[in-house]
Amino acid sequence: MSEPRTLAIRVLPQPGESLDSWLEALARRSWTSLSALLDALGLPTQERTHHLLTGLPPEMFQRLKKQLNLRAGVLEQSVVPAALFGRRAPHWRFCPQCLREGQGRFPIRWWLPWTFACTKHQALLHKRCPSCHTEPRVFLPRSVHLHPPGHCMRRTGRRTVCGADLGELPALALPHGHPLLQAQEQLNALPVHQRMAADRTFTKVDKCLSPLVESMSASDLIPLSEAARDAWQNVLADVTDPTTGLGGWRAQERRRTVLTPDFLKREYTEGRTPLRVIADTHGLPRRHVIRHAKDLGITIFRGIRPHIIDDKQWLREQYLGRARGIDDIAQEIGTTNNVVIRHLEDLGIPRRPFSARSLTALNAKLDESLPPDIRAAVEGTLHGWLRLRRFQISMAFPTISSAAQHLGLVSSALTTQFHQLEQAIGTQLFHRSVRHSPQQPTVRGATLLHDLRQSQIEELMQNALGQRMDPLPARDAVDTATAAVDGQQGALTVLRPHATAPRRLNIPAPLHPLLSHLLHHSDEETSVSQIHTATGIPFNTVYKQIKRLEAAGWVTSRLETHAERPAAARRRTFYSLTPAAHQAAATTADVPRHDFVHEKRGSGTDLGESSQSVTGATARVG
């Protein structure tokens, strides 16, 4: 086999230049493609560029030194060990100004994961091409002799490349003396060569990066542009990613220093803290924490760890004395039902039959000092406290339907629960709503509502329901529900003589014009014909509405005497507001006022105009 021949055309490497950059410059000088040059040198034509830096076998490396006729130590400074990058391929970053000044040649430091800034031009390094928005040197460039140096050689087709000028990108400038520049100057002082040991290098890099990451604050990133902040975030992702060499080493060192045998014994074995919680707290991959614990000989528990109940007498008292259920006991001590069952078997305690009767709620007994109705509603039943709370809430609403809507239930379900509550207590607790008359508690129901407001009862209810305890409704919610029930189509409120005026009135909108007229003329009697003449409301409508007001106790009627109009063939009926109507108008704001009514002025006014005026008044009142 003949000795490898020395190339006729040679290009001297620059100090610290990457091997792929050097070979690319040599290919341009030889006016050939990079793949053809590699074939002539006997090097494999790899798909990925970084294989030239980390994947050359020793025999090829020695032959390349002879072919390029290089002095000792020069080629070793253009490659790095593969252990620096872990399982992930290295990412190439670049400084646009350095590419322009160096005619497209670049140092090997741009491949290292801890190189993120150019201290010469005081700027962060770029990562992507501005045209194709990808990393320019992921794949091995081919026809480099056909394109100027410093351009993107990423293939966009079978015979085309991107060709964007990487040197035209704007600089990601950093302020003078920025912490990133200071840290990069320290990292640049570390030597780069083929024989560098990964662990020792990572230790030195971590001494520079750890203080930087801990001291960097949001105020240090404010002066940077958005692109510069994104570039720094990308660097942090590469440094902390456990699939990279440096990220994996940092995670391993953190596991070694934090997850000591004493720490795991205290937190995991004795403190019962799950390994996933320990991993998330310290920012470590869960699988690495589990593997590290196994290597230390610590027993790993899958699922819920078995619980040891040391106080056997406590278990006997809870299950037999207080008649608590197995699931209730297991939930309190943080274990499973099977663990409680196993301890009961060890104590020789016979289990209650598996049914609803074994639940704690059915066997719980309340203090005898509590009201009897509350004890009857809760003891020996499931969801007794829940029914009491819903009864307390529902009685604030006018109907069961509005209460069910507030609670997010269907009316039939709420009706069934109240029927069960009444059966448990043994009496009727409320009167249902009829014809817009709101539901009202009975005397026994009012007493129950009063008892439920006691602080002792509220505390017991809170302990029993926990998060299922619905809050009492706000006044606005009740008023809204009342308005929805007693809307425009609701019945007219009935006024009782010698009774207190209702707190809220319901007056259908069609009655507003007539009632406003009566209030405006409240000091005098009026007849149907006079109302028709004054307001323009049709005669039949006035007659029907005045009779409706009379039936509800709003107006009273009086038949005209012969002495008042002797020559008349028929006597008229006069109407006036009752004292209850005057009281309601004075104490509530629900009664329409006279300033909303456009009364008919004179008998000669056209009836059509009056009808339009009244219609408009009705619309505004409604």
Coordinates of C-alpha atoms in Angstrom, one line a residue:
M1 CA 0.0 0.0 0.0
S2 CA 1.5 3.4 -1.0
E3 CA 2.0 6.3 1.4
P4 CA -0.6 9.0 1.3
R5 CA 0.4 11.8 -1.0
T6 CA 0.7 15.5 0.2
L7 CA -1.8 17.8 -1.5
A8 CA -0.3 20.2 -4.0
I9 CA -2.4 23.1 -2.9
R10 CA -2.5 23.9 0.8
V11 CA -4.2 26.4 3.0
L12 CA -2.8 27.1 6.4
P13 CA -5.3 26.9 9.3
Q14 CA -6.0 29.9 11.5
P15 CA -5.3 29.6 15.2
G16 CA -8.2 27.7 16.9
E17 CA -10.1 27.2 13.6
S18 CA -12.6 24.4 13.3
L19 CA -11.7 21.4 11.0
D20 CA -14.8 21.8 8.9
S21 CA -14.0 25.5 8.3
W22 CA -10.4 24.7 7.4
L23 CA -11.4 21.9 4.9
E24 CA -14.1 24.2 3.4
A25 CA -11.5 26.9 2.8
L26 CA -9.2 24.3 1.2
A27 CA -12.0 23.1 -1.1
R28 CA -12.6 26.7 -2.3
R29 CA -8.9 27.2 -2.9
S30 CA -8.8 23.9 -4.9
W31 CA -12.0 24.9 -6.8
T32 CA -13.8 21.7 -5.9
S33 CA -16.7 20.7 -3.7
L34 CA -16.1 19.7 -0.1
S35 CA -17.4 16.2 -0.7
A36 CA -14.9 15.7 -3.5
L37 CA -12.1 17.0 -1.3
L38 CA -13.0 14.6 1.5
D39 CA -13.1 11.7 -1.0
A40 CA -9.6 12.6 -2.2
L41 CA -8.3 12.7 1.3
G42 CA -9.9 9.3 2.1
L43 CA -12.3 10.7 4.7
P44 CA -15.9 9.5 4.9
T45 CA -18.5 11.9 3.5
Q46 CA -20.8 12.2 6.5
E47 CA -24.3 13.7 6.3
R48 CA -23.8 15.7 9.5
T49 CA -21.0 18.3 9.7
H50 CA -20.1 17.7 13.4
H51 CA -18.8 14.2 12.6
L52 CA -15.7 15.9 11.2
L53 CA -15.1 17.3 14.7
T54 CA -15.8 14.3 16.8
G55 CA -16.0 11.2 14.6
L56 CA -12.7 10.7 12.9
P57 CA -10.9 7.4 13.6
P58 CA -7.3 7.7 14.9
E59 CA -5.9 6.2 11.6
M60 CA -7.7 8.7 9.5
F61 CA -6.6 11.5 11.7
Q62 CA -2.9 10.5 11.4
R63 CA -3.2 10.2 7.6
L64 CA -4.8 13.6 7.4
K65 CA -1.9 15.1 9.2
K66 CA 0.6 13.7 6.7
Q67 CA -1.5 14.7 3.7
L68 CA -1.8 18.3 4.9
N69 CA 1.9 18.3 6.0
L70 CA 1.1 19.9 9.3
R71 CA 3.3 20.4 12.3
A72 CA 2.5 18.5 15.5
G73 CA -0.4 19.8 17.6
V74 CA -2.0 22.0 14.9
L75 CA -4.7 19.5 13.8
E76 CA -5.4 18.5 17.4
Q77 CA -6.6 22.0 18.1
S78 CA -9.3 21.9 15.4
V79 CA -11.3 18.9 16.8
V80 CA -12.9 18.1 20.1
P81 CA -13.9 14.8 21.9
A82 CA -17.4 13.5 21.3
A83 CA -17.9 13.2 25.1
L84 CA -18.4 17.0 25.3
F85 CA -21.8 16.8 23.5
G86 CA -23.5 13.7 25.0
R87 CA -26.3 12.2 23.0
R88 CA -27.3 15.4 21.2
A89 CA -25.5 16.8 18.2
P90 CA -23.7 20.1 18.8
H91 CA -25.3 23.4 17.7
W92 CA -23.3 25.9 15.7
R93 CA -23.5 29.6 16.5
F94 CA -21.8 32.5 14.7
C95 CA -20.9 36.2 14.9
P96 CA -21.8 38.0 11.7
Q97 CA -19.0 40.5 12.0
C98 CA -16.4 37.8 12.6
L99 CA -17.6 36.0 9.5
R100 CA -17.2 39.1 7.4
E101 CA -13.8 39.9 8.8
G102 CA -12.5 36.3 8.6
Q103 CA -13.8 35.7 5.1
G104 CA -16.2 33.0 6.2
R105 CA -13.8 31.1 8.5
F106 CA -14.7 30.5 12.1
P107 CA -13.2 29.1 15.3
I108 CA -14.0 25.7 16.8
R109 CA -15.4 27.5 19.9
W110 CA -18.6 28.3 18.0
W111 CA -19.4 24.6 18.2
L112 CA -19.1 24.4 22.0
P113 CA -22.4 24.6 24.0
W114 CA -20.9 27.2 26.5
T115 CA -19.9 29.7 23.7
F116 CA -22.8 32.2 23.4
A117 CA -21.1 35.6 23.0
C118 CA -18.4 37.3 21.0
T119 CA -16.2 39.3 23.3
K120 CA -14.5 41.1 20.4
H121 CA -17.7 42.7 19.1
Q122 CA -19.6 42.5 22.5
A123 CA -22.6 40.7 21.1
L124 CA -24.4 37.4 21.5
L125 CA -24.0 34.8 18.8
H126 CA -26.7 34.0 16.2
K127 CA -28.0 30.5 15.7
R128 CA -30.3 30.6 12.6
C129 CA -30.1 31.8 9.1
P130 CA -32.3 34.9 8.4
S131 CA -33.6 33.4 5.1
C132 CA -34.3 29.7 5.7
H133 CA -34.7 30.1 9.5
T134 CA -32.6 26.9 10.2
E135 CA -29.2 26.2 11.6
P136 CA -26.8 26.7 8.6
R137 CA -24.2 24.0 9.3
V138 CA -26.3 21.0 10.5
F139 CA -25.6 19.2 7.3
L140 CA -22.3 19.0 5.5
P141 CA -22.0 21.8 2.8
R142 CA -21.3 20.5 -0.7
S143 CA -20.6 22.8 -3.6
V144 CA -18.8 25.4 -1.5
H145 CA -16.6 26.5 -4.4
L146 CA -19.7 27.9 -6.3
H147 CA -20.7 30.2 -3.5
P148 CA -19.0 33.0 -1.6
P149 CA -17.7 32.2 1.9
G150 CA -19.8 33.2 4.9
H151 CA -23.1 32.3 3.2
C152 CA -25.7 29.7 4.2
M153 CA -25.1 26.4 2.4
R154 CA -28.3 24.7 3.7
R155 CA -29.8 22.8 0.8
T156 CA -33.2 23.9 -0.3
G157 CA -33.5 21.6 -3.3
R158 CA -31.6 19.0 -5.2
R159 CA -29.2 21.5 -6.8
T160 CA -29.9 24.7 -4.9
V161 CA -28.9 26.1 -1.6
C162 CA -30.2 29.0 0.6
G163 CA -27.2 31.3 -0.2
A164 CA -28.1 34.0 2.4
D165 CA -25.3 36.2 3.5
L166 CA -24.8 35.3 7.2
G167 CA -22.5 38.3 7.7
E168 CA -25.4 40.8 7.0
L169 CA -27.3 39.8 10.2
P170 CA -27.6 42.6 12.8
A171 CA -25.5 42.3 15.9
L172 CA -27.2 41.1 19.1
A173 CA -25.4 43.8 21.0
L174 CA -24.6 43.6 24.8
P175 CA -23.9 46.6 27.0
H176 CA -20.3 47.2 28.0
G177 CA -19.4 45.1 31.0
H178 CA -22.5 43.0 30.9
P179 CA -22.3 39.8 33.1
L180 CA -22.7 37.6 29.9
L181 CA -19.5 39.1 28.4
Q182 CA -17.6 38.7 31.7
A183 CA -18.5 35.1 31.9
Q184 CA -17.7 34.4 28.2
E185 CA -14.2 35.9 28.7
Q186 CA -13.6 33.4 31.5
L187 CA -14.9 30.5 29.4
N188 CA -12.7 31.6 26.4
A189 CA -9.6 31.2 28.6
L190 CA -10.2 27.4 28.8
P191 CA -8.1 25.5 26.3
V192 CA -9.8 23.5 23.5
H193 CA -8.1 20.4 22.0
Q194 CA -8.7 16.8 21.1
R195 CA -7.4 15.4 24.4
M196 CA -9.4 17.6 26.7
A197 CA -11.1 15.5 29.5
A198 CA -14.8 16.0 29.6
D199 CA -15.3 15.9 33.4
R200 CA -12.4 18.3 34.2
T201 CA -13.7 20.7 31.5
F202 CA -17.3 20.5 32.7
T203 CA -16.1 21.3 36.2
K204 CA -14.3 24.5 35.0
V205 CA -17.2 25.5 32.8
D206 CA -19.7 25.0 35.7
K207 CA -17.6 27.3 37.9
C208 CA -18.1 30.0 35.4
L209 CA -21.7 29.4 34.4
S210 CA -23.3 28.6 37.9
P211 CA -22.5 32.1 39.4
L212 CA -23.7 33.7 36.1
V213 CA -27.1 31.8 36.1
E214 CA -27.6 32.5 39.9
S215 CA -26.7 36.2 39.7
M216 CA -28.6 37.0 36.4
S217 CA -31.9 38.8 37.1
A218 CA -34.7 40.2 35.0
S219 CA -33.1 43.7 35.1
D220 CA -30.0 42.3 33.3
L221 CA -32.2 41.2 30.4
I222 CA -34.2 44.4 30.1
P223 CA -31.6 46.3 28.0
L224 CA -31.4 43.4 25.5
S225 CA -33.5 43.1 22.4
E226 CA -36.1 40.4 22.0
A227 CA -33.8 38.4 19.7
A228 CA -30.9 38.7 22.2
R229 CA -33.1 37.4 25.0
D230 CA -34.3 34.4 22.8
A231 CA -30.6 33.6 22.0
W232 CA -29.7 33.5 25.7
Q233 CA -32.7 31.3 26.5
N234 CA -31.6 28.9 23.8
V235 CA -28.1 28.7 25.4
L236 CA -29.7 27.9 28.8
A237 CA -31.8 25.2 27.2
D238 CA -28.6 23.5 25.8
V239 CA -26.7 23.9 29.0
T240 CA -29.4 22.4 31.3
D241 CA -30.7 19.7 28.9
P242 CA -29.7 16.3 30.4
T243 CA -29.2 14.9 26.9
T244 CA -26.3 17.2 26.3
G245 CA -22.9 16.4 27.7
L246 CA -22.7 19.4 30.0
G247 CA -26.4 19.2 31.0
G248 CA -26.0 15.5 31.9
W249 CA -22.9 16.1 33.9
R250 CA -24.6 19.0 35.8
A251 CA -27.5 16.7 36.6
Q252 CA -25.2 13.9 37.7
E253 CA -23.2 16.2 40.0
R254 CA -26.4 17.7 41.4
R255 CA -27.7 14.1 42.2
R256 CA -24.4 13.3 43.8
T257 CA -24.3 16.4 46.0
V258 CA -28.0 16.6 46.9
L259 CA -29.2 13.0 46.9
T260 CA -26.9 11.7 49.6
P261 CA -27.8 8.5 51.5
D262 CA -28.7 10.5 54.6
F263 CA -30.9 12.9 52.6
L264 CA -32.8 10.1 51.0
K265 CA -33.2 8.2 54.2
R266 CA -34.5 11.3 56.0
E267 CA -36.9 12.5 53.2
Y268 CA -37.9 9.3 51.4
T269 CA -37.6 6.4 53.8
E270 CA -38.6 8.2 57.0
G271 CA -40.3 11.3 55.8
R272 CA -42.3 9.3 53.1
T273 CA -41.8 12.0 50.5
P274 CA -42.3 10.5 47.0
L275 CA -39.3 10.4 44.7
R276 CA -41.2 12.3 42.0
V277 CA -41.7 15.2 44.5
I278 CA -38.0 15.1 45.4
A279 CA -37.1 15.1 41.7
D280 CA -39.5 18.0 40.9
T281 CA -38.3 20.1 43.9
H282 CA -34.6 19.9 42.9
G283 CA -35.1 20.0 39.1
L284 CA -33.8 16.5 38.4
P285 CA -35.2 13.9 36.0
R286 CA -37.4 11.4 37.8
R287 CA -35.8 8.4 36.2
H288 CA -32.3 9.6 37.3
V289 CA -33.5 10.0 40.9
I290 CA -35.0 6.5 40.9
R291 CA -31.8 5.0 39.4
H292 CA -29.6 6.9 41.9
A293 CA -31.7 5.7 44.8
K294 CA -31.4 2.1 43.6
D295 CA -27.7 2.4 43.2
L296 CA -27.5 3.5 46.9
G297 CA -29.4 0.4 47.9
I298 CA -32.6 2.2 49.0
T299 CA -35.9 0.2 48.8
I300 CA -38.2 1.7 46.1
F301 CA -41.9 1.5 46.7
R302 CA -44.2 1.3 43.7
G303 CA -47.6 3.0 44.2
I304 CA -48.8 3.9 47.7
R305 CA -46.4 2.8 50.4
P306 CA -47.8 0.3 53.0
H307 CA -48.9 2.1 56.1
I308 CA -48.0 0.6 59.5
I309 CA -50.6 1.4 62.2
D310 CA -48.7 1.3 65.5
D311 CA -51.6 2.3 67.8
K312 CA -53.8 -0.8 67.7
Q313 CA -56.1 0.5 70.4
W314 CA -56.8 3.6 68.4
L315 CA -57.9 1.5 65.4
R316 CA -60.1 -0.6 67.7
E317 CA -61.7 2.5 69.2
Q318 CA -62.3 4.1 65.7
Y319 CA -63.8 1.0 64.1
L320 CA -65.8 -0.5 67.0
G321 CA -66.3 2.4 69.5
R322 CA -67.1 5.2 67.0
A323 CA -68.4 2.9 64.2
R324 CA -66.3 4.6 61.5
G325 CA -66.0 3.1 58.1
I326 CA -62.9 1.5 56.7
D327 CA -62.5 4.1 53.9
D328 CA -62.9 6.9 56.3
I329 CA -60.1 5.6 58.6
A330 CA -57.9 4.9 55.5
Q331 CA -58.3 8.4 54.2
E332 CA -57.4 10.0 57.6
I333 CA -54.1 8.1 58.0
G334 CA -53.2 8.3 54.3
T335 CA -53.3 4.6 53.3
T336 CA -55.5 2.2 51.4
N337 CA -58.6 0.2 52.5
N338 CA -56.6 -3.1 52.2
V339 CA -54.1 -1.9 54.8
V340 CA -56.8 -1.1 57.3
I341 CA -58.5 -4.4 56.6
R342 CA -55.2 -6.3 57.1
H343 CA -54.7 -4.7 60.5
L344 CA -58.3 -5.4 61.5
E345 CA -57.7 -9.1 60.7
D346 CA -54.5 -9.1 62.7
L347 CA -56.4 -7.8 65.7
G348 CA -59.1 -10.4 65.3
I349 CA -61.9 -7.8 64.8
P350 CA -64.8 -9.0 62.8
R351 CA -65.7 -6.8 59.9
R352 CA -69.1 -5.3 59.4
P353 CA -70.9 -6.5 56.2
F354 CA -69.9 -4.6 53.1
S355 CA -72.9 -2.3 52.5
A356 CA -73.9 1.3 53.0
R357 CA -74.6 0.4 56.7
S358 CA -70.8 0.1 57.3
L359 CA -70.2 3.8 56.3
T360 CA -69.3 6.3 59.0
A361 CA -72.1 8.7 58.1
L362 CA -74.8 6.1 58.9
N363 CA -73.2 5.1 62.2
A364 CA -72.3 8.6 63.5
K365 CA -74.1 9.8 66.6
L366 CA -74.6 13.5 67.4
D367 CA -74.5 15.0 70.9
E368 CA -77.9 14.8 72.6
S369 CA -77.8 18.5 73.4
L370 CA -78.4 19.3 69.7
P371 CA -81.9 20.1 68.4
P372 CA -83.9 16.9 67.8
D373 CA -84.9 17.8 64.2
I374 CA -81.2 18.1 63.2
R375 CA -80.3 14.8 64.9
A376 CA -83.2 13.1 63.1
A377 CA -82.1 14.5 59.8
V378 CA -78.5 13.4 60.1
E379 CA -78.3 10.3 62.2
G380 CA -78.8 7.0 60.4
T381 CA -78.9 8.6 56.9
L382 CA -76.6 9.4 54.1
H383 CA -76.1 13.1 53.0
G384 CA -78.2 14.4 55.9
W385 CA -76.1 17.5 56.3
L386 CA -76.2 18.1 52.6
R387 CA -80.0 18.1 52.5
L388 CA -80.1 20.5 55.5
R389 CA -77.7 22.9 53.8
R390 CA -79.7 22.8 50.6
F391 CA -83.0 23.4 52.5
Q392 CA -81.3 26.4 54.2
I393 CA -80.3 27.8 50.8
S394 CA -83.6 27.0 49.0
M395 CA -85.8 28.8 51.6
A396 CA -84.2 32.1 50.6
F397 CA -85.6 31.7 47.0
P398 CA -89.2 32.2 46.0
T399 CA -89.5 28.8 44.3
I400 CA -87.8 25.4 44.2
S401 CA -87.0 25.9 40.5
S402 CA -85.0 29.1 41.2
A403 CA -83.2 27.5 44.1
A404 CA -82.3 24.4 41.9
Q405 CA -81.0 26.7 39.2
H406 CA -78.8 28.5 41.7
L407 CA -77.4 25.2 43.0
G408 CA -76.9 23.7 39.6
L409 CA -79.5 20.9 40.1
V410 CA -82.7 19.8 38.5
S411 CA -85.9 20.7 40.4
S412 CA -87.0 17.0 40.7
A413 CA -83.8 16.1 42.5
L414 CA -84.2 19.0 45.0
T415 CA -87.8 18.0 45.6
T416 CA -86.8 14.4 46.2
Q417 CA -84.2 15.5 48.8
F418 CA -86.6 17.7 50.6
H419 CA -89.2 14.9 50.7
Q420 CA -86.5 12.6 52.3
L421 CA -85.7 15.4 54.8
E422 CA -89.4 15.7 55.7
Q423 CA -89.7 11.9 56.1
A424 CA -86.6 11.8 58.4
I425 CA -88.0 14.6 60.6
G426 CA -91.6 13.4 60.4
T427 CA -93.4 16.6 59.4
Q428 CA -93.9 19.1 56.6
L429 CA -91.2 21.8 56.6
F430 CA -92.4 24.3 54.0
H431 CA -95.4 25.4 51.9
R432 CA -94.9 25.1 48.1
S433 CA -95.1 28.3 45.9
V434 CA -98.5 28.8 44.2
R435 CA -99.4 31.4 41.6
H436 CA -96.4 33.6 42.3
S437 CA -96.9 33.3 46.0
P438 CA -93.4 32.4 47.2
Q439 CA -92.6 29.2 49.1
Q440 CA -92.7 29.7 52.9
P441 CA -91.3 27.5 55.7
T442 CA -93.8 26.1 58.2
V443 CA -93.4 26.8 61.9
R444 CA -91.3 23.6 62.2
G445 CA -89.3 24.6 59.2
A446 CA -88.7 28.1 60.5
T447 CA -87.4 26.6 63.8
L448 CA -85.1 24.3 61.8
L449 CA -83.7 27.3 59.9
H450 CA -83.1 29.1 63.1
D451 CA -81.2 26.2 64.6
L452 CA -79.1 25.9 61.5
R453 CA -77.8 29.4 62.0
Q454 CA -76.2 28.5 65.4
S455 CA -72.4 28.6 65.3
Q456 CA -72.1 25.1 66.8
I457 CA -74.4 23.6 64.0
E458 CA -72.5 25.5 61.3
E459 CA -69.2 24.1 62.6
L460 CA -70.5 20.5 62.5
M461 CA -71.9 21.1 59.0
Q462 CA -68.6 22.5 57.8
N463 CA -66.7 19.5 59.2
A464 CA -69.1 17.1 57.6
L465 CA -69.4 18.7 54.1
G466 CA -65.9 20.3 53.7
Q467 CA -65.6 21.6 50.2
R468 CA -69.1 20.4 49.3
M469 CA -70.7 23.0 51.6
D470 CA -72.3 25.6 49.3
P471 CA -72.3 29.2 50.5
L472 CA -75.5 31.0 51.4
P473 CA -76.9 33.0 48.4
A474 CA -76.2 36.7 48.1
R475 CA -79.0 39.2 48.2
D476 CA -78.5 40.0 44.5
A477 CA -79.0 36.4 43.5
V478 CA -82.3 36.2 45.5
D479 CA -83.5 39.5 44.0
T480 CA -82.7 38.4 40.5
A481 CA -84.5 35.1 41.0
T482 CA -87.5 36.9 42.5
A483 CA -87.6 39.3 39.5
A484 CA -87.4 36.4 37.1
V485 CA -90.4 34.6 38.8
D486 CA -92.5 37.8 39.2
G487 CA -91.9 39.2 35.7
Q488 CA -94.2 41.2 33.4
Q489 CA -96.5 38.3 33.0
G490 CA -96.8 37.7 36.7
A491 CA -100.0 38.1 38.8
L492 CA -100.8 41.5 40.3
T493 CA -99.8 41.7 44.0
V494 CA -102.8 41.5 46.3
L495 CA -103.0 44.3 48.9
R496 CA -104.7 43.3 52.2
P497 CA -106.5 46.0 54.2
H498 CA -104.9 46.9 57.6
A499 CA -101.8 44.8 56.6
T500 CA -98.2 45.9 56.2
A501 CA -97.3 46.8 52.6
P502 CA -95.3 44.0 50.9
R503 CA -91.6 44.5 50.6
R504 CA -91.7 43.9 46.9
L505 CA -94.7 44.4 44.5
N506 CA -95.4 42.9 41.2
I507 CA -97.4 45.1 38.8
P508 CA -97.7 43.8 35.2
A509 CA -96.7 46.3 32.6
P510 CA -100.1 46.7 30.9
L511 CA -101.5 48.1 34.2
H512 CA -98.8 50.8 34.4
P513 CA -100.6 53.6 32.5
L514 CA -103.9 53.2 34.3
L515 CA -102.2 53.0 37.7
S516 CA -100.1 56.1 37.0
H517 CA -103.3 58.0 36.1
L518 CA -105.0 56.9 39.3
L519 CA -102.0 58.0 41.4
H520 CA -101.9 61.3 39.6
H521 CA -105.6 61.9 40.6
S522 CA -105.4 60.1 43.9
D523 CA -107.3 62.8 45.7
E524 CA -110.5 62.4 43.7
E525 CA -112.9 59.8 42.4
T526 CA -113.1 58.9 38.7
S527 CA -115.1 56.8 36.4
V528 CA -114.3 54.5 33.5
S529 CA -115.5 57.1 30.9
Q530 CA -113.4 59.8 32.6
I531 CA -110.3 57.7 32.5
H532 CA -111.0 56.8 28.9
T533 CA -111.4 60.5 28.0
A534 CA -108.3 61.6 29.9
T535 CA -105.9 58.9 28.8
G536 CA -107.2 57.6 25.5
I537 CA -107.0 54.0 26.7
P538 CA -109.9 52.0 25.1
F539 CA -113.0 51.9 27.1
N540 CA -113.2 48.1 27.4
T541 CA -109.5 47.9 28.4
V542 CA -110.1 50.5 31.2
Y543 CA -113.1 48.5 32.5
K544 CA -111.2 45.2 32.6
Q545 CA -108.1 46.7 34.2
I546 CA -110.1 48.6 36.8
K547 CA -111.9 45.5 37.8
R548 CA -108.6 43.6 38.1
L549 CA -107.2 46.4 40.4
E550 CA -110.4 46.2 42.5
A551 CA -110.2 42.5 42.9
A552 CA -106.6 42.8 44.1
G553 CA -107.5 45.5 46.7
W554 CA -105.9 48.4 44.8
V555 CA -109.1 50.4 44.2
T556 CA -112.6 50.6 45.7
S557 CA -115.9 51.4 43.9
R558 CA -119.0 53.5 44.7
L559 CA -122.2 53.7 42.7
E560 CA -123.5 57.2 41.9
T561 CA -126.7 58.3 43.7
H562 CA -129.9 59.8 42.1
A563 CA -129.3 63.0 44.0
E564 CA -125.9 63.5 42.4
R565 CA -127.4 63.4 38.8
P566 CA -131.2 63.3 38.9
A567 CA -131.8 63.5 35.2
A568 CA -129.5 60.6 34.3
A569 CA -131.1 57.4 33.1
R570 CA -128.1 55.3 34.4
R571 CA -125.9 55.8 37.4
R572 CA -122.1 55.8 37.1
T573 CA -119.5 53.9 39.2
F574 CA -116.7 55.9 40.7
Y575 CA -113.4 54.4 41.7
S576 CA -110.7 55.6 44.0
L577 CA -107.4 54.2 45.4
T578 CA -107.6 52.2 48.7
P579 CA -105.5 53.2 51.8
A580 CA -103.4 50.0 51.2
A581 CA -102.6 51.3 47.6
H582 CA -101.6 54.7 49.0
Q583 CA -99.4 53.0 51.6
A584 CA -97.7 50.8 48.9
A585 CA -97.1 53.8 46.7
A586 CA -95.4 55.7 49.6
T587 CA -93.2 52.8 50.8
T588 CA -92.0 51.0 47.6
A589 CA -90.4 52.1 44.4
D590 CA -92.2 49.5 42.3
V591 CA -95.3 51.6 41.7
P592 CA -95.2 53.5 38.3
R593 CA -95.3 57.3 38.7
H594 CA -97.6 59.8 36.8
D595 CA -94.8 61.5 35.0
F596 CA -94.5 58.5 32.6
V597 CA -98.1 59.1 31.4
H598 CA -99.1 61.4 28.5
E599 CA -102.7 62.3 29.3
K600 CA -105.2 63.4 26.7
R601 CA -105.7 67.2 26.8
G602 CA -109.3 68.1 25.9
S603 CA -112.0 66.1 24.3
G604 CA -111.3 67.2 20.8
T605 CA -107.9 65.4 20.5
D606 CA -107.8 62.6 18.0
L607 CA -108.2 59.2 19.6
G608 CA -105.4 57.8 17.4
E609 CA -102.9 60.3 18.9
S610 CA -103.9 59.3 22.4
S611 CA -103.5 55.6 21.7
Q612 CA -100.0 56.2 20.4
S613 CA -99.1 58.3 23.4
V614 CA -100.3 55.7 25.8
T615 CA -98.5 52.9 23.9
G616 CA -95.3 54.9 24.1
A617 CA -95.8 55.4 27.8
T618 CA -96.4 51.7 28.3
A619 CA -93.2 50.8 26.5
R620 CA -91.1 53.2 28.6
V621 CA -92.7 52.0 31.9
G622 CA -92.2 48.3 30.9

